[in-house]
PDB file of C-alpha atoms in Angstrom:
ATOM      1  CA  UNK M  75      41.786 -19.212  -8.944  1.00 95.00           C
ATOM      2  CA  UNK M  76      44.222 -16.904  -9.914  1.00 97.00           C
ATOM      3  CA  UNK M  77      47.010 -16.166  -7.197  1.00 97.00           C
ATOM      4  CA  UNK M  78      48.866 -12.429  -6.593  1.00 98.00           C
ATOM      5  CA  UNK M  79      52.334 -13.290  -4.922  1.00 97.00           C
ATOM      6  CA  UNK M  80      53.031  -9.772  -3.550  1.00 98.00           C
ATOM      7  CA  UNK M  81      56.485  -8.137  -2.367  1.00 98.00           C
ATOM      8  CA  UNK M  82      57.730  -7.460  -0.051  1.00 98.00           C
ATOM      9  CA  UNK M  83      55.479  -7.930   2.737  1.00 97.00           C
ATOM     10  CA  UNK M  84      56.925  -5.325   4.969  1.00 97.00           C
ATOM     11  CA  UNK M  85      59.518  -2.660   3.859  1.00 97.00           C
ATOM     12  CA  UNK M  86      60.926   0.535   5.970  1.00 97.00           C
ATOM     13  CA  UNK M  87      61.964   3.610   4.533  1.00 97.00           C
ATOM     14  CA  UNK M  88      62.279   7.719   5.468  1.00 97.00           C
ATOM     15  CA  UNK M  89      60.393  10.076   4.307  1.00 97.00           C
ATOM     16  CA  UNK M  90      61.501  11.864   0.958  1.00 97.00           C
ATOM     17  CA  UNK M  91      62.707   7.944  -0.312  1.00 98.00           C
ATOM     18  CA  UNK M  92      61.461   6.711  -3.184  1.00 98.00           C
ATOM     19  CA  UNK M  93      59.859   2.803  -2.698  1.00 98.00           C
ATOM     20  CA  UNK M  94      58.470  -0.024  -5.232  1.00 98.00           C
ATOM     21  CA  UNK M  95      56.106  -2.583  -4.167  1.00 98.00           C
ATOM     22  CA  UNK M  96      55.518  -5.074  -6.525  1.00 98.00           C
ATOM     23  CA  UNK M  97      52.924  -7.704  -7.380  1.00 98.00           C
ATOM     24  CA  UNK M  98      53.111 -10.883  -9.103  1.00 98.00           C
ATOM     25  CA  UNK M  99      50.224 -12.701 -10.867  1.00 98.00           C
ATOM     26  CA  UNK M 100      49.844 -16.475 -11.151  1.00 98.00           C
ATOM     27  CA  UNK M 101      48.760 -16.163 -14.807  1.00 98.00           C
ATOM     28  CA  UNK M 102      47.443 -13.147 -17.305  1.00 97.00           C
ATOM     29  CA  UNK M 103      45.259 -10.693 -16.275  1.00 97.00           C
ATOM     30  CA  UNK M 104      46.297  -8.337 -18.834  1.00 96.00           C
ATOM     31  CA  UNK M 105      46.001  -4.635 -17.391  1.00 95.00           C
ATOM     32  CA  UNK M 106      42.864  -6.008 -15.171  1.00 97.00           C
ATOM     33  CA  UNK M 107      44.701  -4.872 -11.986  1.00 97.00           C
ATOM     34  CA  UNK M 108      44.754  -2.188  -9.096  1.00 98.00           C
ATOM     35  CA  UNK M 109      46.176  -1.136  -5.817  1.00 98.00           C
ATOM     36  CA  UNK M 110      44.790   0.313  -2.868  1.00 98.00           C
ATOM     37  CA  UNK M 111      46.217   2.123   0.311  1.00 98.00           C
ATOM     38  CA  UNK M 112      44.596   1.107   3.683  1.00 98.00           C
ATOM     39  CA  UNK M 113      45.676   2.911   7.177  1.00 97.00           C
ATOM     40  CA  UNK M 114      45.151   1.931  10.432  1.00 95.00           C
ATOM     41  CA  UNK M 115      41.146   1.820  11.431  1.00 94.00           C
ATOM     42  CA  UNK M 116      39.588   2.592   7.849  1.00 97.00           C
ATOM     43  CA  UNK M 117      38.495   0.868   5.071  1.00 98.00           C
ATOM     44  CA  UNK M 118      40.827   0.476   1.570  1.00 98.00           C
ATOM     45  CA  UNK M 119      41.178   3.477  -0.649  1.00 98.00           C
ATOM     46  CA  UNK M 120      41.405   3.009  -4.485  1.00 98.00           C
ATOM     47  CA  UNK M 121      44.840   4.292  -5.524  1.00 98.00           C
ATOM     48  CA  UNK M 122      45.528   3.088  -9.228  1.00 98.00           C
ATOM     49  CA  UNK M 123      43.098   0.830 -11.757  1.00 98.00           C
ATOM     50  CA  UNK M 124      43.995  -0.634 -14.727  1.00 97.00           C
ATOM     51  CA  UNK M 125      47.663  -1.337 -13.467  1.00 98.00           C
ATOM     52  CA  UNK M 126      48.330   2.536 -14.660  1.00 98.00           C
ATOM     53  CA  UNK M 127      45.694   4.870 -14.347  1.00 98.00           C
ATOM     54  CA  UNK M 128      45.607   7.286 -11.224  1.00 98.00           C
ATOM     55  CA  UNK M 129      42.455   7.052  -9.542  1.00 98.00           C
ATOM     56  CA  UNK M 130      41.166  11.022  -9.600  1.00 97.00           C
ATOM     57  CA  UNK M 131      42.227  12.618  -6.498  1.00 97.00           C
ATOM     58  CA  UNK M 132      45.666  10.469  -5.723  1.00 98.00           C
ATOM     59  CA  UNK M 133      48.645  12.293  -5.587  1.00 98.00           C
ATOM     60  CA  UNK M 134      50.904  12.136  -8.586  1.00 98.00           C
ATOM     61  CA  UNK M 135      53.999  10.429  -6.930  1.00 98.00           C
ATOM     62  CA  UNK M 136      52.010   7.490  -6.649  1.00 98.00           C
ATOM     63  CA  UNK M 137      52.576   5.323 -10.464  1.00 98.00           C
ATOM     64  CA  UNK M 138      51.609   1.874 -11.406  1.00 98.00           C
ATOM     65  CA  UNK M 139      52.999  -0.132 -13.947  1.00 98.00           C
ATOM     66  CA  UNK M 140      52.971  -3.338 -15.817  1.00 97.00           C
ATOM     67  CA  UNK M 141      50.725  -6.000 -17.732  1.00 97.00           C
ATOM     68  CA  UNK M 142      50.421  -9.530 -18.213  1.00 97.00           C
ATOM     69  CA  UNK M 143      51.704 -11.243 -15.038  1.00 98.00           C
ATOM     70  CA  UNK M 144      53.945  -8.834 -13.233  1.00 98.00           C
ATOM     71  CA  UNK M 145      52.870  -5.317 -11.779  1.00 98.00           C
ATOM     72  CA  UNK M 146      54.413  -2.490  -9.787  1.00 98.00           C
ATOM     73  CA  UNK M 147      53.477   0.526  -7.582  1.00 98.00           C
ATOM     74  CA  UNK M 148      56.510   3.162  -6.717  1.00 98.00           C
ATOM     75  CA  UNK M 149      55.750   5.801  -4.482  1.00 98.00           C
ATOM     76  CA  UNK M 150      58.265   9.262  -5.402  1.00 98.00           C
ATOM     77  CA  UNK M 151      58.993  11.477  -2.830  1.00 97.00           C
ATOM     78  CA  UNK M 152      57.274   9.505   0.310  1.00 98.00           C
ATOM     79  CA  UNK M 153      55.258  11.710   2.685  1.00 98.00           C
ATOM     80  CA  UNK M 154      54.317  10.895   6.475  1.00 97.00           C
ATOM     81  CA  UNK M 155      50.312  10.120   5.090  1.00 97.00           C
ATOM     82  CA  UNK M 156      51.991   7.393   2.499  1.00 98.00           C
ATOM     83  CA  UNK M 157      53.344   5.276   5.429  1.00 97.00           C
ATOM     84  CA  UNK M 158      50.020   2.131   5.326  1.00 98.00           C
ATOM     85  CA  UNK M 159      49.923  -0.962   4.106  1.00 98.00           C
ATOM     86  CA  UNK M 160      49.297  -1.669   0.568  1.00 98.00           C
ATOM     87  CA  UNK M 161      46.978  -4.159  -1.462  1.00 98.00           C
ATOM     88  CA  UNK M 162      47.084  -5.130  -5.154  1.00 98.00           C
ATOM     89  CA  UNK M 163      43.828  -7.037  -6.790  1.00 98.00           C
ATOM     90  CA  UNK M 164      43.245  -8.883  -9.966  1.00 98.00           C
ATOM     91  CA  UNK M 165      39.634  -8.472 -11.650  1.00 97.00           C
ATOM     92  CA  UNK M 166      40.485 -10.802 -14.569  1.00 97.00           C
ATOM     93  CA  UNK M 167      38.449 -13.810 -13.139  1.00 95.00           C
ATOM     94  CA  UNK M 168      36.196 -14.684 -10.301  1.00 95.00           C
ATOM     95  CA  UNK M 169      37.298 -14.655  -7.832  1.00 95.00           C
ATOM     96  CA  UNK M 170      38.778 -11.647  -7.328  1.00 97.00           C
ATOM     97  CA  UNK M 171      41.436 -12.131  -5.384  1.00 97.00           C
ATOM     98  CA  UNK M 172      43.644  -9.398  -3.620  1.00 98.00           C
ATOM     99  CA  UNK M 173      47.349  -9.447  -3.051  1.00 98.00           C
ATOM    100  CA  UNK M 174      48.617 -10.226   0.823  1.00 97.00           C
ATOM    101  CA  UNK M 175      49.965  -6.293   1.210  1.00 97.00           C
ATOM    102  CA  UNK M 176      52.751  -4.828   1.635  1.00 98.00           C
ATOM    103  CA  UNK M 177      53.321  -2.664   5.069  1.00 98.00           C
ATOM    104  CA  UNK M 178      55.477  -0.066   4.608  1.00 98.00           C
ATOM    105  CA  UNK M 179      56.563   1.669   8.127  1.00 97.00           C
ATOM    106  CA  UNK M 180      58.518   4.904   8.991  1.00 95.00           C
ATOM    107  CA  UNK M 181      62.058   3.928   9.037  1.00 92.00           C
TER     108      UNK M 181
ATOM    109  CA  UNK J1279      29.070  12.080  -2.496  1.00 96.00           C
ATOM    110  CA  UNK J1280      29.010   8.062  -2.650  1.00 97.00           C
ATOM    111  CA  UNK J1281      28.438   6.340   0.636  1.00 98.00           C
ATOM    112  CA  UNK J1282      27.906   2.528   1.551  1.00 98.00           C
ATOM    113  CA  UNK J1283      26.445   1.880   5.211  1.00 98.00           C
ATOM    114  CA  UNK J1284      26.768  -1.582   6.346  1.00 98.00           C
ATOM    115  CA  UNK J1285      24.095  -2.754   9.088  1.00 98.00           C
ATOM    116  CA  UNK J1286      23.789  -6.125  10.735  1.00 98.00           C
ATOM    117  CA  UNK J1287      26.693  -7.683  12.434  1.00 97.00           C
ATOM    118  CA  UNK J1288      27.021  -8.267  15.634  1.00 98.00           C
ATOM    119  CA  UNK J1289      27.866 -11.778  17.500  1.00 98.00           C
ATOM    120  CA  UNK J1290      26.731 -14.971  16.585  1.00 98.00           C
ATOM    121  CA  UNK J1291      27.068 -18.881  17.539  1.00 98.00           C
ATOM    122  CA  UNK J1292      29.156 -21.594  15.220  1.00 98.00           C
ATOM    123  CA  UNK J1293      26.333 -23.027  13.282  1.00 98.00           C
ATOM    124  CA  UNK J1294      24.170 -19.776  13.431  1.00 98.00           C
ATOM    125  CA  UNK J1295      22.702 -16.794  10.630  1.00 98.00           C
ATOM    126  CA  UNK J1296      23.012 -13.147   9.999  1.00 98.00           C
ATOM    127  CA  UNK J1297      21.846 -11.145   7.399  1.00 98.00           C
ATOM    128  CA  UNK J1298      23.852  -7.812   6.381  1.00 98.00           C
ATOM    129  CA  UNK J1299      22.658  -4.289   4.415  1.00 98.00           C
ATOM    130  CA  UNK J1300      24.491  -1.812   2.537  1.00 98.00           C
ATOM    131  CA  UNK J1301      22.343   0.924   2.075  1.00 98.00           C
ATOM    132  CA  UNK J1302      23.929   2.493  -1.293  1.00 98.00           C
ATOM    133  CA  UNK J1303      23.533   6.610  -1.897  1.00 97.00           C
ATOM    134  CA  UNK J1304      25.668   9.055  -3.726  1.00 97.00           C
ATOM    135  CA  UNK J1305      25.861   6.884  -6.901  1.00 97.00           C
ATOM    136  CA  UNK J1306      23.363   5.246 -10.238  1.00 96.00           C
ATOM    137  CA  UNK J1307      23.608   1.842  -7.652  1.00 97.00           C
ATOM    138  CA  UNK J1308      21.676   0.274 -10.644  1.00 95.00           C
ATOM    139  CA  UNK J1309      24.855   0.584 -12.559  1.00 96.00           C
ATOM    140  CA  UNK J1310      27.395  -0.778 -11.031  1.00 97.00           C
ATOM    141  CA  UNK J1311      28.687  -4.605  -9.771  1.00 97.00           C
ATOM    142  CA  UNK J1312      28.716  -4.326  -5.771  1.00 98.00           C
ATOM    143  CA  UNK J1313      31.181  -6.644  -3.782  1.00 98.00           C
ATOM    144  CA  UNK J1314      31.304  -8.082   0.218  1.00 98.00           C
ATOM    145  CA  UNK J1315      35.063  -8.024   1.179  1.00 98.00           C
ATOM    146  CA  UNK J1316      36.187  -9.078   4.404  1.00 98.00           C
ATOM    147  CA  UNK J1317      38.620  -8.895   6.855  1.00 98.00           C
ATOM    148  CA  UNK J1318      40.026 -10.692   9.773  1.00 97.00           C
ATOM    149  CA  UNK J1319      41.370  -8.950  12.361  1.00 93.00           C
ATOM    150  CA  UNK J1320      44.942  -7.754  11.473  1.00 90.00           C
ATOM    151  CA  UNK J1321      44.814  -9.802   8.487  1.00 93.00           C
ATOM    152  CA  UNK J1322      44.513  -9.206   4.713  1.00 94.00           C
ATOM    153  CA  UNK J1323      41.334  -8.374   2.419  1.00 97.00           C
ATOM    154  CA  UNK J1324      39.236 -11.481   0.266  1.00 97.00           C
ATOM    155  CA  UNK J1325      36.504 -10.926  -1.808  1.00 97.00           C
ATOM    156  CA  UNK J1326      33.749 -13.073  -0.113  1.00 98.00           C
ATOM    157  CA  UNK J1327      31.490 -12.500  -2.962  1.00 98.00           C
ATOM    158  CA  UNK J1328      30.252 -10.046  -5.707  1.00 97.00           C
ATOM    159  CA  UNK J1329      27.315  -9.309  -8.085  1.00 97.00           C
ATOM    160  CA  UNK J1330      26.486  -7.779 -11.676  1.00 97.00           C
ATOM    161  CA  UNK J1331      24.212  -4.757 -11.546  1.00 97.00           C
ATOM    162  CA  UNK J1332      21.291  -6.356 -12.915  1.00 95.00           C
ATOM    163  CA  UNK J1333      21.831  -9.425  -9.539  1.00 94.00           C
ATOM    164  CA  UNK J1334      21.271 -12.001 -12.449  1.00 95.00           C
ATOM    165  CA  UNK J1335      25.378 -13.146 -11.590  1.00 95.00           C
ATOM    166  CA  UNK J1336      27.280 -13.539  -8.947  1.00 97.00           C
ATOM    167  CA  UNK J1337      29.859 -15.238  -7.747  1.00 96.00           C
ATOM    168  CA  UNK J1338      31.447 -16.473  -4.422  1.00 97.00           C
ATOM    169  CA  UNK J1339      34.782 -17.755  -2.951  1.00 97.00           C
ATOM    170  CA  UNK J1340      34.761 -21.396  -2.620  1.00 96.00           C
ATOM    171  CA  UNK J1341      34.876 -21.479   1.610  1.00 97.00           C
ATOM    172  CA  UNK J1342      31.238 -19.593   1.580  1.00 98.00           C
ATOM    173  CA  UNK J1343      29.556 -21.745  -1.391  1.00 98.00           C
ATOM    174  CA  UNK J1344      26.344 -23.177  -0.369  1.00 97.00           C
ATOM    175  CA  UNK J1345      26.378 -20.869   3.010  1.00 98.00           C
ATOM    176  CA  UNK J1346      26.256 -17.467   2.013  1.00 98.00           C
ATOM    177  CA  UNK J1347      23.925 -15.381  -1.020  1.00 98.00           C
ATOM    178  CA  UNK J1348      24.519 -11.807  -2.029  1.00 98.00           C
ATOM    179  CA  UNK J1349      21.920  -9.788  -3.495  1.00 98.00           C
ATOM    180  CA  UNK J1350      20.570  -6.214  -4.417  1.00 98.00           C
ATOM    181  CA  UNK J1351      17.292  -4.866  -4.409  1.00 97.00           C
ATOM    182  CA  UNK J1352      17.565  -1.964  -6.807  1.00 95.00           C
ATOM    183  CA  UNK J1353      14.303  -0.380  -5.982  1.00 96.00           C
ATOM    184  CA  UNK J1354      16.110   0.405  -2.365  1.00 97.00           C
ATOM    185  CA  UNK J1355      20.016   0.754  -2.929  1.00 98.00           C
ATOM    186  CA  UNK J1356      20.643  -1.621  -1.121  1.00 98.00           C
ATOM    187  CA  UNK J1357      22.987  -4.501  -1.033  1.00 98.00           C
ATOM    188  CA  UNK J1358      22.333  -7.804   1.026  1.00 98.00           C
ATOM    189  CA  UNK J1359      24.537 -10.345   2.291  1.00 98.00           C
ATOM    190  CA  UNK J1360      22.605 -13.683   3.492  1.00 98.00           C
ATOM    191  CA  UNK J1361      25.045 -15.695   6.061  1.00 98.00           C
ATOM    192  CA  UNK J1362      24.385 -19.286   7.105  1.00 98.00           C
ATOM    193  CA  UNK J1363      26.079 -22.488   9.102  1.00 98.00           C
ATOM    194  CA  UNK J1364      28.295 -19.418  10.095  1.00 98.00           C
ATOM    195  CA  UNK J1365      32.171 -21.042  10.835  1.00 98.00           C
ATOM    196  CA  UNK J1366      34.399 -19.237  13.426  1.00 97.00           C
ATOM    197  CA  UNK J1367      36.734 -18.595  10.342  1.00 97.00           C
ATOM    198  CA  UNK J1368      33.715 -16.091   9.111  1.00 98.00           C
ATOM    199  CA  UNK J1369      34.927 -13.747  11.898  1.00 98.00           C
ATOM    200  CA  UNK J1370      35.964 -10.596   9.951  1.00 98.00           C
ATOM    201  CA  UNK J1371      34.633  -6.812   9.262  1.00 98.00           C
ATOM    202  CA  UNK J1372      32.602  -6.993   5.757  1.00 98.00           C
ATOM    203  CA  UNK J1373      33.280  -3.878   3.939  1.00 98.00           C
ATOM    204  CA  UNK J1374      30.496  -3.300   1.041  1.00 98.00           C
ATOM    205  CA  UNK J1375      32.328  -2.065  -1.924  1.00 98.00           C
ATOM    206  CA  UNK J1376      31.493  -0.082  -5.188  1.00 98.00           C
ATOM    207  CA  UNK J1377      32.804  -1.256  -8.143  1.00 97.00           C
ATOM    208  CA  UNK J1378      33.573   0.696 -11.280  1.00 95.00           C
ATOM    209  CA  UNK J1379      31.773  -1.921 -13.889  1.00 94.00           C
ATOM    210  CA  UNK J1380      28.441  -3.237 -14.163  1.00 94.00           C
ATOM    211  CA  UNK J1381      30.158  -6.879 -13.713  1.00 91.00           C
ATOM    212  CA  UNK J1382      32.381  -8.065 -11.224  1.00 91.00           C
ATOM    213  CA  UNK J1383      35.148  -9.294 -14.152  1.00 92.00           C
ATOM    214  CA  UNK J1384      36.744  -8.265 -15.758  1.00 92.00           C
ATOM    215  CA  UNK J1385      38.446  -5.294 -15.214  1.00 90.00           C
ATOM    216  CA  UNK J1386      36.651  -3.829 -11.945  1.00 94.00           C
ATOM    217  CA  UNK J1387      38.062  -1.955  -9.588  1.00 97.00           C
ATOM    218  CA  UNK J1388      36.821  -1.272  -5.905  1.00 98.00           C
ATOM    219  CA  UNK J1389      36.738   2.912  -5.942  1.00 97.00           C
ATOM    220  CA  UNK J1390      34.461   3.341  -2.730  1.00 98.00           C
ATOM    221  CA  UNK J1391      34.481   1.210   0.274  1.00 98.00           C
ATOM    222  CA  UNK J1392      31.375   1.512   3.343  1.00 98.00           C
ATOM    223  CA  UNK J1393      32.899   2.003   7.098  1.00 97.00           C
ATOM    224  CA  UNK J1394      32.608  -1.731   7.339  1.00 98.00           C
ATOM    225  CA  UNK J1395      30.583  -3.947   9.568  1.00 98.00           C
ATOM    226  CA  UNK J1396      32.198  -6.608  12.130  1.00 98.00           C
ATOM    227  CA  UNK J1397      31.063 -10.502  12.329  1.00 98.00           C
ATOM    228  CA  UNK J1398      32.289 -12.487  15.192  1.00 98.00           C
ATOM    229  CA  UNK J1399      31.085 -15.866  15.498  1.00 98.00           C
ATOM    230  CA  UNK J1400      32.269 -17.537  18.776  1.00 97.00           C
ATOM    231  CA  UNK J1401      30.116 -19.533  21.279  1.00 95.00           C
TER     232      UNK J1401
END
């Protein structure tokens, strides 16, 4: 199984920062990589796919990069609707297996 | 507009069986590798198991091998989730999920998620 080592797994900050989660792969996945945004009470919500491509719809201060084993999502400009916890995934290999999120609260 | 409605949780015994729907609309559900992700109460997500858009692959994590069976019946839209010898760890909400290839690797992604369905097994 491949394993996503994600950081950090809680991080505060103010609205207006700018913040960088990042995610960590236990061997190549190449771009085969994506993050999601989950609040309180609902289900995941598709943020970025292919480690860099904006899902249609996301705001553009939302940005992924990275390939191979290491991966990063930065949030510009946070607004109160960004503060949520935060998932990365890997699709390389069955099975797909999901980073352990990243909460990021309202300093 | 996609939507995914999950049906058929409830509360079960250790040892006991439930069977879950997604009931796909919105979407070619022929087309596209479906997933069951779950989730523990205030705890992170796992892909429990996934299949190709034809149903002739699938694939499961290794704690629900031998226990559990996903599969689609195309001529409904609708996704299945067969759950047996369920464990107390099963307890979770199972979110059906969309993916955005016709297999589950490589290089899905999850782009619509159903409300989500809640399992508790306790005696």
């Amino acid at each position: 199984d491949i394993y996503m080592t994600q950081s950090p797994s809680s991080l505060s900050a103010s609205v207006g920062d700018t913040v960088t989660i990042t995610c960590r792969a236990s061997q190549s996945i190449t771009n085969y990589f994506s993050w999601y945004q989950q609040k309180p009470g609902t289900a995941p919500k598709l943020l970025i796919y292919a480690a860099s491509v904006l899902e249609t719809g996301v705001p553009s201060r939302f940005s992924g990069a990275g390939s191979g084993t290491h991966f990063s999502l930065t949030i510009n400009s946070l607004q109160p609707e960004d503060f949520a916890t935060y998932f990365c995934l890997q699709s390389h290999s069955t099975p797909i297996t999901f980073g352990q999120g990243t909460r990021l609260e309202l300093k | 507009e996609v939507q995914l409605l999950e049906s058929g949780g409830g509360l079960v015994q250790p040892g006991g069986s439930l069977r879950l729907s997604c009931a796909a609309s919105g979407f070619a559900f022929d087309a596209s590798a479906m997933t069951w992700v779950r989730q523990a109460p205030g705890k992170g997500l796992e892909c429990v198991a996934g299949i190709s858009y034809t149903g002739a692959s699938a694939y499961y994590i290794d704690s629900v091998k031998g226990r559990f069976t996903i599969s689609r019946d195309t001529s409904r839209d609708t996704l299945y989730l067969q759950m047996s010898s369920l464990r107390a760890e099963d307890t979770a909400l199972y979110y059906c999920v969309k993916g955005t290839m016709q297999a589950p690797t490589p290089g899905n992604a999850f782009d619509a998620w159903g409300q989500g369905t809640l399992v508790t097994v306790s005696s």
